Coordinates of C-alpha atoms in Angstrom, one line a residue:
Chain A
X125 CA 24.4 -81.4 -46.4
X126 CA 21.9 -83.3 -48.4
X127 CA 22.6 -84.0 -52.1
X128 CA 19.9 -83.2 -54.7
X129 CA 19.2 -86.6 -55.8
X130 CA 19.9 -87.2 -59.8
X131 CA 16.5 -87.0 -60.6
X132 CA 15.7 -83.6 -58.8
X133 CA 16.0 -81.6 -62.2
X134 CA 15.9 -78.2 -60.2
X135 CA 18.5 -77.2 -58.4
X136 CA 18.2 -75.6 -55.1
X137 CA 18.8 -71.7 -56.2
X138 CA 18.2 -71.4 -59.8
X139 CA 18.9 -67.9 -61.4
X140 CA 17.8 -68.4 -64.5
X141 CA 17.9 -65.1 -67.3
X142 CA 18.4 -62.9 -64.8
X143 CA 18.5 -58.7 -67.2
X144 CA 18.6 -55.5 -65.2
X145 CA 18.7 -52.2 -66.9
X146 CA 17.9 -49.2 -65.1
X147 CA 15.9 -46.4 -67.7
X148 CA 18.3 -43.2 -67.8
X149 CA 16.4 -39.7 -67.8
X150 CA 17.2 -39.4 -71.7
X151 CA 18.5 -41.7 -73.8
X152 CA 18.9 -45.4 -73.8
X153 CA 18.5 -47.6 -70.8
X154 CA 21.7 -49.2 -68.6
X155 CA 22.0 -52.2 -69.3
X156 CA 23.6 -53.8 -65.8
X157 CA 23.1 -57.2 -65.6
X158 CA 22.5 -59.3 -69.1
X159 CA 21.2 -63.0 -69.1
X160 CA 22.8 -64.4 -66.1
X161 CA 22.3 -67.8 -65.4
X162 CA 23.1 -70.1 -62.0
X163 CA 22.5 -73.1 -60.1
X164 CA 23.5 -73.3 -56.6
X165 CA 23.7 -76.8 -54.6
X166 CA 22.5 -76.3 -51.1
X167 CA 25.2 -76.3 -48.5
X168 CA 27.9 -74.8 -50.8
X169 CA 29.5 -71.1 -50.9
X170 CA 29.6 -70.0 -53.9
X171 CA 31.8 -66.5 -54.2
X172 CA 30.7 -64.0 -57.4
X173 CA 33.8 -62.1 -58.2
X174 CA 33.8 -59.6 -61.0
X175 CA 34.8 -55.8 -62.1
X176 CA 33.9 -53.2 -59.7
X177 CA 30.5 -51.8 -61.4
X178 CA 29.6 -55.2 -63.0
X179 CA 26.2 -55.7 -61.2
X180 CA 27.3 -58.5 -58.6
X181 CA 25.7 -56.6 -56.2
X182 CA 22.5 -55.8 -58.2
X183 CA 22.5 -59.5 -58.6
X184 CA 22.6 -60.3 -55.1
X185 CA 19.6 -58.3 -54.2
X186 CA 17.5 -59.6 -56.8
X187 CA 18.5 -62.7 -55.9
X188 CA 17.4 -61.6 -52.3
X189 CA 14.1 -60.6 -53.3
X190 CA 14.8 -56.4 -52.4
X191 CA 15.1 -55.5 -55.8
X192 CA 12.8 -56.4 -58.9
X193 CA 14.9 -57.8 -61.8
X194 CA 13.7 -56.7 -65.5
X195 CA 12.9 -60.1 -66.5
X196 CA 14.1 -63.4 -65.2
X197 CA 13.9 -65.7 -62.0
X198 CA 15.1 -66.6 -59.4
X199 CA 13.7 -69.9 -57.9
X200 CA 14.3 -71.5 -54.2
X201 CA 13.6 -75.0 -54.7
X202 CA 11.4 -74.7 -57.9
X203 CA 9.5 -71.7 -56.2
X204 CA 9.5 -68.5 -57.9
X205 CA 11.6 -65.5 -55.3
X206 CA 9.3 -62.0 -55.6
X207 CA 9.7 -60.8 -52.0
X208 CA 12.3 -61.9 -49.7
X209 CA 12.1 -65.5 -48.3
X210 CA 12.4 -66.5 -45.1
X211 CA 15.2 -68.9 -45.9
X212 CA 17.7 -66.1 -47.0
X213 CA 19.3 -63.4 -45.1
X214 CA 21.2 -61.0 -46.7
X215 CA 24.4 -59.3 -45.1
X216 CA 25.0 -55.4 -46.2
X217 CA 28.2 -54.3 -47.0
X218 CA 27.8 -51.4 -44.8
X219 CA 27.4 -52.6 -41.4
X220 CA 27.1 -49.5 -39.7
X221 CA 24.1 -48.4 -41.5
X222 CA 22.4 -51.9 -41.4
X223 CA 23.0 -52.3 -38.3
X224 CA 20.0 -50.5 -36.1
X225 CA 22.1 -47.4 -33.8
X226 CA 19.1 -47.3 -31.5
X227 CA 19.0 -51.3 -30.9
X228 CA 21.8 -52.8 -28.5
X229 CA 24.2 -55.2 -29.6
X230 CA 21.5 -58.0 -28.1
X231 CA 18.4 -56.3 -29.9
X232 CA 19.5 -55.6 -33.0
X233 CA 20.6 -59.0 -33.4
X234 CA 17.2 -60.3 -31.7
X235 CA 15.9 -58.3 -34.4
X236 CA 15.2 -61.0 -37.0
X237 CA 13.5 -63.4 -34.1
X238 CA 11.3 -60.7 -33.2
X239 CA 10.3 -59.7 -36.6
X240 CA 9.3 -63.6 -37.0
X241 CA 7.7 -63.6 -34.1
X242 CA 7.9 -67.4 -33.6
X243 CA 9.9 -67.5 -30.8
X244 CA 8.8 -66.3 -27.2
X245 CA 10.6 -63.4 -25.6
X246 CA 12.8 -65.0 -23.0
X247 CA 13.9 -67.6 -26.2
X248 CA 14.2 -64.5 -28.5
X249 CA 17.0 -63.4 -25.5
X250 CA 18.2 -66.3 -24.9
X251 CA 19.1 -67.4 -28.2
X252 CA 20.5 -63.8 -29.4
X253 CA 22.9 -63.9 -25.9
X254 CA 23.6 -67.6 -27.9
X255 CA 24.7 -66.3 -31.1
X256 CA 26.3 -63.5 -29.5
X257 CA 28.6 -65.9 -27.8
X258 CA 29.1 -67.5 -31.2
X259 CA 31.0 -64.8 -32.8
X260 CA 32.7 -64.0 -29.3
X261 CA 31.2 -60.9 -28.6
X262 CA 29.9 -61.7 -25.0
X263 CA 30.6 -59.3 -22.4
X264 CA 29.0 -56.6 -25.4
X265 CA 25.5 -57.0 -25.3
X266 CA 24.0 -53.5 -23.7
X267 CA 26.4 -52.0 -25.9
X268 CA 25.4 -50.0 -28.7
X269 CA 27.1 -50.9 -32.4
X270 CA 28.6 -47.1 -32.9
X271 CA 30.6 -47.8 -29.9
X272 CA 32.1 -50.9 -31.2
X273 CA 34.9 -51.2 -34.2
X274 CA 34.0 -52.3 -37.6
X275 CA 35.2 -55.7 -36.9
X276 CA 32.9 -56.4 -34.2
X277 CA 29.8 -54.6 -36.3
X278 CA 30.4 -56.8 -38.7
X279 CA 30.1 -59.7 -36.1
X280 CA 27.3 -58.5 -34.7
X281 CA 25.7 -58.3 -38.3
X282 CA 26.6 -61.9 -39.0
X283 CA 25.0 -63.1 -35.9
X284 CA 21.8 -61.3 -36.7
X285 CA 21.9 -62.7 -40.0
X286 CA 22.6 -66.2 -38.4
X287 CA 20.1 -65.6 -35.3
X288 CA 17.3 -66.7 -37.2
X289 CA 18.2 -70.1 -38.6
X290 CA 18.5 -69.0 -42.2
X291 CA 19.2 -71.7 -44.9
X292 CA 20.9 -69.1 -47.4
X293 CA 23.1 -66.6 -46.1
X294 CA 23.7 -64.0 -49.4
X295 CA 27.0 -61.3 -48.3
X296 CA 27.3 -58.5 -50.3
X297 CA 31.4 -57.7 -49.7
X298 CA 31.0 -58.2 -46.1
X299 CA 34.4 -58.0 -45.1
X300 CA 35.4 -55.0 -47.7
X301 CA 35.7 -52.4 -45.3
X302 CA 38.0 -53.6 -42.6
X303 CA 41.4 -54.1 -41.8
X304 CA 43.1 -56.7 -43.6
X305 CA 43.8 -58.7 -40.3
X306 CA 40.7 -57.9 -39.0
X307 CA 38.9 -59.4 -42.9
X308 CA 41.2 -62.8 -42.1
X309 CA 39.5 -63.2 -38.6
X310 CA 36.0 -62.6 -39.8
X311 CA 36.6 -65.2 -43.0
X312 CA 37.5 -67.9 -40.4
X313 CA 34.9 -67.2 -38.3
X314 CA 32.3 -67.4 -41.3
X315 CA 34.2 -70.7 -42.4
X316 CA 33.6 -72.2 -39.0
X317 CA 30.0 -71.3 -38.7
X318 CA 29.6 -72.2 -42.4
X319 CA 31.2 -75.7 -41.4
X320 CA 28.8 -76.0 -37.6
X321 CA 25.7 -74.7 -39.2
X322 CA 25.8 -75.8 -42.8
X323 CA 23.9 -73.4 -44.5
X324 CA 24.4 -72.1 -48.2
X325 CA 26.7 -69.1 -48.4
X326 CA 26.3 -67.0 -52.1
X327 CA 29.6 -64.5 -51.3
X328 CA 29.9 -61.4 -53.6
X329 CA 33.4 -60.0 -53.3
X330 CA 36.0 -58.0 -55.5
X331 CA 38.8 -59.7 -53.8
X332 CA 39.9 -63.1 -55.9
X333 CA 42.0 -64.2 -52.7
X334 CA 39.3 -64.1 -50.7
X335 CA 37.0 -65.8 -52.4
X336 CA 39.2 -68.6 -54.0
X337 CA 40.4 -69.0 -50.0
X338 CA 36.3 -69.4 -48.8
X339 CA 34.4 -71.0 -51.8
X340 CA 33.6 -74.3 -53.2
X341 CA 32.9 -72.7 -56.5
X342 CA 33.9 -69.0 -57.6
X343 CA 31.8 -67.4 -60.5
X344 CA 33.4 -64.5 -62.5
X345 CA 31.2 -62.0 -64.0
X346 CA 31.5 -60.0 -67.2
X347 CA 32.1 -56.4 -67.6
X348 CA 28.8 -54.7 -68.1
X349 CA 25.8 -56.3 -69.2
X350 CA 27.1 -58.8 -67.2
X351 CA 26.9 -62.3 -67.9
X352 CA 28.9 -65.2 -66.6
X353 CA 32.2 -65.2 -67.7
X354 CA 34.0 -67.8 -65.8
X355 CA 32.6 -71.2 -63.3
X356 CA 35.6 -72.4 -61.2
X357 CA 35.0 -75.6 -58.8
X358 CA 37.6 -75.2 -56.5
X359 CA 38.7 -78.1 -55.0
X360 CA 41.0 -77.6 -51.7
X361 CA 41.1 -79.1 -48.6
X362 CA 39.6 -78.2 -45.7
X363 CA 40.2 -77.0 -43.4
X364 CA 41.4 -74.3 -44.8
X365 CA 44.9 -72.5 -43.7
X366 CA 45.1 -68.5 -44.5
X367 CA 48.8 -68.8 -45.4
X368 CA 49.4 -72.8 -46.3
X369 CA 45.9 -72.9 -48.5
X370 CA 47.4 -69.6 -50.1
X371 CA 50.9 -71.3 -51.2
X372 CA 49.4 -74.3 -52.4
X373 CA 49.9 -74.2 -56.3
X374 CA 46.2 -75.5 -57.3
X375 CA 45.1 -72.2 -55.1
X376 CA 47.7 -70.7 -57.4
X377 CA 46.4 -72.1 -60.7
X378 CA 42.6 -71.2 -59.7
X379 CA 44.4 -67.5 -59.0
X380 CA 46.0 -67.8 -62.5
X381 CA 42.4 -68.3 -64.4
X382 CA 40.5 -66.4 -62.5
X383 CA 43.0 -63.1 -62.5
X384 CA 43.9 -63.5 -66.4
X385 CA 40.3 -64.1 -66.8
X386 CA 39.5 -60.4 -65.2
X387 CA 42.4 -58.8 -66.8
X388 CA 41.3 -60.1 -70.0
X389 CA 37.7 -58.4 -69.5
X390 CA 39.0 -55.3 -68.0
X391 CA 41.6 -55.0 -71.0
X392 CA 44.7 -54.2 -68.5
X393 CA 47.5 -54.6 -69.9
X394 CA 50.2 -57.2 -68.4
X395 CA 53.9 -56.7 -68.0
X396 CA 55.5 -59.6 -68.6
X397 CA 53.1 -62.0 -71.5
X398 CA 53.1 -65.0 -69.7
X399 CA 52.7 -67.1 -73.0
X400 CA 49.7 -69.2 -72.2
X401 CA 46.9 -68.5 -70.2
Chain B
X249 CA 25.1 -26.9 -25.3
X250 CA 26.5 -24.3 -23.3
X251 CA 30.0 -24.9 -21.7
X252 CA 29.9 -25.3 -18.1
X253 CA 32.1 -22.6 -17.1
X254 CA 30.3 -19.5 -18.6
X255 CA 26.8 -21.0 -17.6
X256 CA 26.6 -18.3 -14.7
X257 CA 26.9 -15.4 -17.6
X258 CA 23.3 -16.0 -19.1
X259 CA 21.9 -15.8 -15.2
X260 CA 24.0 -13.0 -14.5
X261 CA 22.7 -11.0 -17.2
X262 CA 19.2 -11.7 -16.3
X263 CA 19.8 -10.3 -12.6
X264 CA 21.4 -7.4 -13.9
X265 CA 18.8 -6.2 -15.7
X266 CA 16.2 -7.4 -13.4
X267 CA 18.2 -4.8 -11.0
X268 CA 17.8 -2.5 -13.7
X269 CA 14.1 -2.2 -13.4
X270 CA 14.1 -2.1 -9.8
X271 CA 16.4 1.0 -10.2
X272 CA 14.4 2.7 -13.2
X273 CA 11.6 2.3 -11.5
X274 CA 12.7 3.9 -7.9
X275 CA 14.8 6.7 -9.6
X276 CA 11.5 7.3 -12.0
X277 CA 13.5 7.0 -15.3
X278 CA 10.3 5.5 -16.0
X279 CA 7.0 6.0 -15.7
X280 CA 6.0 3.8 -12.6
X281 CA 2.2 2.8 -13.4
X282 CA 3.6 1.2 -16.5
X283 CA 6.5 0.4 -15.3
X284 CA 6.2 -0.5 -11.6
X285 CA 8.9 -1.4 -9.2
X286 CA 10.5 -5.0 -10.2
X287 CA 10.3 -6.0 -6.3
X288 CA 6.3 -4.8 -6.4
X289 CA 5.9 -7.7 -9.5
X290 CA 7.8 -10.1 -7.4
X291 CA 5.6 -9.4 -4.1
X292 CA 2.0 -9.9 -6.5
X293 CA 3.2 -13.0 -7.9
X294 CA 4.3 -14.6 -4.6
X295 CA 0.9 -13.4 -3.3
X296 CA -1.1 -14.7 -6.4
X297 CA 1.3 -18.3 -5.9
X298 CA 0.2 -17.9 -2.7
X299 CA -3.8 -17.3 -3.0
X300 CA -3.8 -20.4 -5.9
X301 CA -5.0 -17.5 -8.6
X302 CA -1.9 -18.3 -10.9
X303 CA -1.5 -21.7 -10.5
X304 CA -5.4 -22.3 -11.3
X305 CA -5.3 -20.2 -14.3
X306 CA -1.8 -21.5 -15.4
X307 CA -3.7 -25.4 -15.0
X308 CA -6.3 -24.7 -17.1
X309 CA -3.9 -23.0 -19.8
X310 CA -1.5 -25.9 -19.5
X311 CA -4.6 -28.3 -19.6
X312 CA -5.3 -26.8 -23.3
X313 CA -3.0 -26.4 -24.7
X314 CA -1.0 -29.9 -24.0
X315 CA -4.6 -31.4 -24.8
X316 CA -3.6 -29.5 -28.1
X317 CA -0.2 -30.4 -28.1
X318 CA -1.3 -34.2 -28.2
X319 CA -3.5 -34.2 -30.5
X320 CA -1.6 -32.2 -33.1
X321 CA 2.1 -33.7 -32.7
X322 CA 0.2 -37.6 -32.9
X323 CA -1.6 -36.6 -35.9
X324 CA 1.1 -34.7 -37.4
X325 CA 3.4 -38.3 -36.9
X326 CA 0.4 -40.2 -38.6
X327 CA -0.5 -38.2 -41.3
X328 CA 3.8 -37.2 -42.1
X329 CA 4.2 -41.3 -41.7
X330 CA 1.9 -41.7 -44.4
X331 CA 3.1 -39.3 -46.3
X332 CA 6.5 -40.1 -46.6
X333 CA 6.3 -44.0 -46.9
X334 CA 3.2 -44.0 -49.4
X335 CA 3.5 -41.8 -53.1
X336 CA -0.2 -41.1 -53.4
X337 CA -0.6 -39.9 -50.3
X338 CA 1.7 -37.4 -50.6
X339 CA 0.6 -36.4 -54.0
X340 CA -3.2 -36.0 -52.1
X341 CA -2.2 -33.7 -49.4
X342 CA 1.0 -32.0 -50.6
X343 CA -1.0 -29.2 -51.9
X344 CA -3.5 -29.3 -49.4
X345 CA -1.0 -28.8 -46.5
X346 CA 1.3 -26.2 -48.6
X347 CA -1.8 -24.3 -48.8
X348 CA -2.9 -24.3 -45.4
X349 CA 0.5 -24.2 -43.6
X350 CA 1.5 -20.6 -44.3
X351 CA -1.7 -19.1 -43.0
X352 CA -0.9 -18.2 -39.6
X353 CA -2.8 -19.1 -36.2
X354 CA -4.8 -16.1 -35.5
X355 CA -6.6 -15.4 -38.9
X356 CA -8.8 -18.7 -38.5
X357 CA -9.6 -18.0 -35.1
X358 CA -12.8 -16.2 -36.0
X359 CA -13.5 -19.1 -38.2
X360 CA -12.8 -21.8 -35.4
X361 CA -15.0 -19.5 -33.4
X362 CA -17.7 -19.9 -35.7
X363 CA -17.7 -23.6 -35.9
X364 CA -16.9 -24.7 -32.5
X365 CA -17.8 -21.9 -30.5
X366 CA -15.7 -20.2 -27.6
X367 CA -15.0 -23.1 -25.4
X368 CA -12.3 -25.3 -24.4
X369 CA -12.9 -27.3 -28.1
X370 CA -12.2 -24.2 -30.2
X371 CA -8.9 -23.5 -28.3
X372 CA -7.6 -27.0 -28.3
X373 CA -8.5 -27.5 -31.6
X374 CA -6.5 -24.3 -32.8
X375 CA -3.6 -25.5 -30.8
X376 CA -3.8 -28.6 -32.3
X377 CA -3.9 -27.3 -35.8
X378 CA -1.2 -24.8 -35.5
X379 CA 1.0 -28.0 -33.8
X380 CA 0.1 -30.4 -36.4
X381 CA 2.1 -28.6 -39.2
X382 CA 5.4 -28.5 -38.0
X383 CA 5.3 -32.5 -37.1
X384 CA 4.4 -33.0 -40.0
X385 CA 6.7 -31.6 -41.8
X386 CA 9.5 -32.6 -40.2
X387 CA 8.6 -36.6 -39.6
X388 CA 8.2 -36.4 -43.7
X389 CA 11.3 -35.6 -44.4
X390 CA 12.4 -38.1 -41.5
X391 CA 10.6 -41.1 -43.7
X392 CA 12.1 -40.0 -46.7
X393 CA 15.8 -39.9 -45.5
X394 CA 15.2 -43.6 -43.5
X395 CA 18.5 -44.9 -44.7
X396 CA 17.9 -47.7 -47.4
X397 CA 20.2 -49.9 -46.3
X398 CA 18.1 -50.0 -43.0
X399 CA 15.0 -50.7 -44.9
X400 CA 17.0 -53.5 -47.1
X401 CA 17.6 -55.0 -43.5
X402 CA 14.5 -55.1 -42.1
X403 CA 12.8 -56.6 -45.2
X404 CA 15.4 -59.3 -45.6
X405 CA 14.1 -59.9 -42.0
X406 CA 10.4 -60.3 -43.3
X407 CA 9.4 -57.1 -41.8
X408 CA 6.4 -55.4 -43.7
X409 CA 3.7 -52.5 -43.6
X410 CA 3.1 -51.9 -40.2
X411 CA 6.1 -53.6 -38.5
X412 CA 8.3 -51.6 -40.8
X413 CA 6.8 -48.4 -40.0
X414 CA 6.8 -49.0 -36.2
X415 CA 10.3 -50.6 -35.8
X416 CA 12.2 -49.1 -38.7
X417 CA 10.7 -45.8 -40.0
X418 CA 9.8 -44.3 -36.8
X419 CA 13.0 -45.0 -34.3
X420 CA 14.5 -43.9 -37.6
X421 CA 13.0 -41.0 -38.5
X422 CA 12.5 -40.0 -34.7
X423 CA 15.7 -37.2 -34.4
X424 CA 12.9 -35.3 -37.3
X425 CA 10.2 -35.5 -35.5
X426 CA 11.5 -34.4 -32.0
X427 CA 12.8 -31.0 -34.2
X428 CA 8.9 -31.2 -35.2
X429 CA 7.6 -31.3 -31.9
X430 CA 10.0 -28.9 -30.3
X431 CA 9.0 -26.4 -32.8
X432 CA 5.3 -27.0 -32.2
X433 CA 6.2 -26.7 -28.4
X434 CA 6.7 -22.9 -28.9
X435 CA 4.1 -22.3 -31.5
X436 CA 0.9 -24.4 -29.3
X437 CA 2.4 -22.0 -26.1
X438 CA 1.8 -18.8 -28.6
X439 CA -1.2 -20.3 -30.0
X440 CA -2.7 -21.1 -26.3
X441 CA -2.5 -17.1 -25.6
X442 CA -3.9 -15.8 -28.3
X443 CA -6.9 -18.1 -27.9
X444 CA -7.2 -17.4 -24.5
X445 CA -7.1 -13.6 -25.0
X446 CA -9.7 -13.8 -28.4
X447 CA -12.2 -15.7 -26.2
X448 CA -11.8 -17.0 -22.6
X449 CA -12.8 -16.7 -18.9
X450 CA -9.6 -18.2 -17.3
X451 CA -6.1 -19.6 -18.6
X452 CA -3.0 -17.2 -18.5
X453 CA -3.7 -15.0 -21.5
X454 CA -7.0 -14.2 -20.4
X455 CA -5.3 -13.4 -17.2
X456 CA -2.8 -10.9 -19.0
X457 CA -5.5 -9.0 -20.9
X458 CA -8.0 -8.7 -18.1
X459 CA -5.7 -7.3 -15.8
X460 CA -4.1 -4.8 -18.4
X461 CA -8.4 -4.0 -18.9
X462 CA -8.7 -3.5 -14.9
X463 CA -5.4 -1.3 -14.9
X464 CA -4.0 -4.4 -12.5
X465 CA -0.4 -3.8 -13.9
X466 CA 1.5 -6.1 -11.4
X467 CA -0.8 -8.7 -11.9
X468 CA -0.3 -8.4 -15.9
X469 CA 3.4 -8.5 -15.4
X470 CA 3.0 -11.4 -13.3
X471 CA 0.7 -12.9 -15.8
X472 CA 3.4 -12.3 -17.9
X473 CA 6.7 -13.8 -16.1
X474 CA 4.6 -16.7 -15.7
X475 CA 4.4 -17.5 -19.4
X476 CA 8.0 -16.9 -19.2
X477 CA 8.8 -19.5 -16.6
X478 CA 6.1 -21.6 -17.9
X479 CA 7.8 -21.7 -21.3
X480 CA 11.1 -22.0 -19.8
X481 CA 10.5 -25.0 -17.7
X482 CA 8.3 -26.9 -21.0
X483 CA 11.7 -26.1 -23.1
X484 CA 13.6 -28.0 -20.7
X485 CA 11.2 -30.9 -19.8
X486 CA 11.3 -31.2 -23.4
X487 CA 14.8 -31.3 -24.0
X488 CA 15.6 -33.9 -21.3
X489 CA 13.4 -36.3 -22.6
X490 CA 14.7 -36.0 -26.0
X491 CA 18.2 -36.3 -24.5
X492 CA 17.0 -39.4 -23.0
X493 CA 14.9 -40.6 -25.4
X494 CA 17.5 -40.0 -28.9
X495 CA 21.1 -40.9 -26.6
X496 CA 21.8 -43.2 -29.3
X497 CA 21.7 -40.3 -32.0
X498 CA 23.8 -38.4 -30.2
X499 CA 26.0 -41.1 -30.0
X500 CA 25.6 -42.3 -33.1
X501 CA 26.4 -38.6 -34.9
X502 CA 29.6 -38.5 -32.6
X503 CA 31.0 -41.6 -33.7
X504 CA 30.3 -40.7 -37.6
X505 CA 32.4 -37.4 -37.6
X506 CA 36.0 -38.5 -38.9

């Protein structure tokens, strides 16, 4: 990890006035996203946590480059994003449609090497069978995603994403369609490759837990038009534990805020007033 | 597909009323120059087999109308690629195609006649023609269901223009255009008669028609079988390689049902 020196003034991924409204057939336009504004370091994960419907995903992909926002920038390393660059990857939520059913295991995640084309073929092979291995899936190359569980699509989707030595790794709810054991396996094996590769994870999720558990920073989003509601450093130790991290009462506090935060936003009601928040 | 056990029912069914006409025929329920004796038709195409009068005319229909088939199912992909992944292309030749679509085969053969004559170019070309349409149609509305999340993928990759159409769009849009082309299968084989019976020296139809002229009725039933088997055997060449070529669909579909 390389800190931006104090006198770099731009940070690594600046989102800066990021609006998106989509025009409805009559009437006034949606507005989804309003003025939201982020810097992230290089080498952290940030986690974007917010109401389901609040445009974290929207974000994401015009953060990605796949969707246009209404006005705004992004900016990778003081460079304006307008198509997708070749530092970021992003991971769909739905694995088994981004995941290619007519590609092997091997060629869909050689995919992103061939599509490069930087590589030769034998180190295209050589370096998918590689990745393969990384998220244990060895022994599953000539098979085809459908015939694998949603686990091990979503493996095969992270090495893909991985395959071709992206800097930024953006994951729309990755893990938001599998089994809950299954979801703790796949977090600790994005920690670990997080932690061996060092790349920059931006991690939209709905689950507080999960992010709090991942990130070095969690950002809360605002009900619709979205803005940021809430920037939490979170400051744990690594590595990680899925049930000691969880009972430690700092993860608790950063649970506290982050939850009452939400509530407050979504207007639920709670049971018993806590007092203070 | 057909469940294995009652398989023999479909063939059993065919012999029975292929013993039918060999019994109308010697009982004269039927008139037996029109009709003549099933075993007669069997004996005249065994002979023409034998003589190398069918296969020589089947080679030079086949030679058409898969010459046709070519040319109409690759430009059908091109032009229905085009379409789909690019707005003003549609909005060109939408109207155009709507317009030309519905006429059928045989009322611009006089006008392919015209134009390119009575040879092997008319015929091909109306094969390819009446082949084109269906492809067409059907890898458009392939393109325009390619998943989006599939797209999203491949341009988070980097892929663009023609690598996205050639690795994404088409493998995608593939299970459409195989429907396309196995629809055009049967239309280029109707298409390839009536050519060959409008204007031709040799090929099946002009086979058919010249020996229902010379009163040959064997031979015309033979002529006649032949398409059948012909037609039969294309079907089924066709259908293994799409089994083979789109396993993973049917794979694929399996493991999305619930």
């Amino acid at each position: 990890m390389t800190a931006a020196g104090p006198a770099a003034a731009a940070a690594y991924i600046d989102i800066a006035d990021i609006c998106k409204s989509y025009s409805s057939a009559h009437g006034e336009p949606t507005v989804a996203l309003g003025r939201v504004s982020l810097q992230i370091e290089r080498g952290s994960f940030v986690s974007i946590v917010g109401p389901s419907g609040c445009g974290k995903s929207t974000l994401l992909q015009i953060v990605a480059g796949l969707l246009a926002p209404t006005s705004g920038q992004t900016r990778l390393n003081a460079r304006p994003v307008t198509e997708p660059p070749a530092e970021f990857v992003y991971v769909f939520q739905q694995y088994t449609r981004s995941l290619f059913p007519w590609k092997t295991v091997e060629r869909n995640v050689a995919y992103g090497l061939e599509v490069r084309g930087r590589l030769s073929r034998s180190e295209i092979d050589r370096r998918a069978r590689d990745f393969i291995a990384l998220v244990k899936l060895s022994g599953f190359e000539r098979h085809y995603p459908w015939q694998l569980s949603g686990g091990m699509q979503q493996r095969v989707a992270i090495a893909r994403a991985l395959a071709c030595g992206p800097d930024v790794l953006l994951m729309d709810e990755p893990f938001s369609s599998v089994d809950s054991l299954t979801r703790v396996g796949l977090q600790e094996l994005l920690l670990r490759l997080w932690k061996e590769l060092g790349f920059t994870v931006v991690f939209v999720t709905h689950d507080t837990d999960e992010a709090i558990y991942l990130s070095t920073r969690v950002v809360a989003l605002s009900k619709p038009p979205a803005s940021v509601a809430m920037d939490l450093p979170i400051d744990l130790p690594r590595p990680r534990d899925q049930i000691a991290t969880r009972e430690l009462p700092a993860y608790l506090a950063y649970r506290h805020r982050i939850l009452a935060q939400l509530f407050a936003d979504e207007g639920l009601q709670r049971a018993a007033p806590a007092g203070s928040a | 597909m057909a469940r294995f056990s009652g398989r023999w029912l479909g063939f059993a069914l065919i012999a029975a009323l292929l013993a039918l006409w060999e019994i109308a025929s010697v009982l004269k329920w039927v008139d037996t120059f029109t009709v003549p004796r099933m075993s007669s038709v069997a004996t005249t195409i065994w002979d023409l087999l034998r003589s190398g009068v069918l296969p020589r005319e089947a080679g030079a229909s086949l030679w058409r109308m898969f010459a046709g088939y070519a040319i109409g199912v690759v430009s059908g992909i091109a032009v229905g690629m085009l379409m789909g992944s690019f707005r003003p292309v549609y909005y060109l030749l939408e109207p155009l195609t709507e317009i030309l679509r519905p006429i059928p085969s045989p009322a611009y053969v006089p006008l392919a006649i015209l134009f390119l004559g009575i040879d092997d170019e008319m015929k091909v070309f109306m094969i390819a023609f009446a082949s084109f349409f269906p492809v067409l149609l059907n890898t458009y509305s392939g393109v325009r269901s390619v998943d989006p999340v599939q797209l999203g993928t491949a341009s988070t990759f980097g892929a663009r223009g023609m690598k996205l159409l050639w690795q994404v769009v088409l493998p995608s849009a593939a299970p459409y255009i195989f429907t396309g082309m196995r629809i055009s299968l049967a239309v280029a084989l109707i298409v390839m008669v009536i050519s060959e019976m409008v204007a031709a020296s040799n090929g099946i139809g002009y086979f058919i028609l010249a020996a229902e002229r010379g009163f040959k009725v064997r031979e015309m039933y033979a002529g006649i079988v032949t398409l059948g088997a012909l037609g039969y055997g294309m079907n089924r060449l066709f259908l293994a390689i799409e089994a083979r070529m789109l396993a993973w669909h049917h794979g694929f579909t399996q493991q999305q049902k619930p």
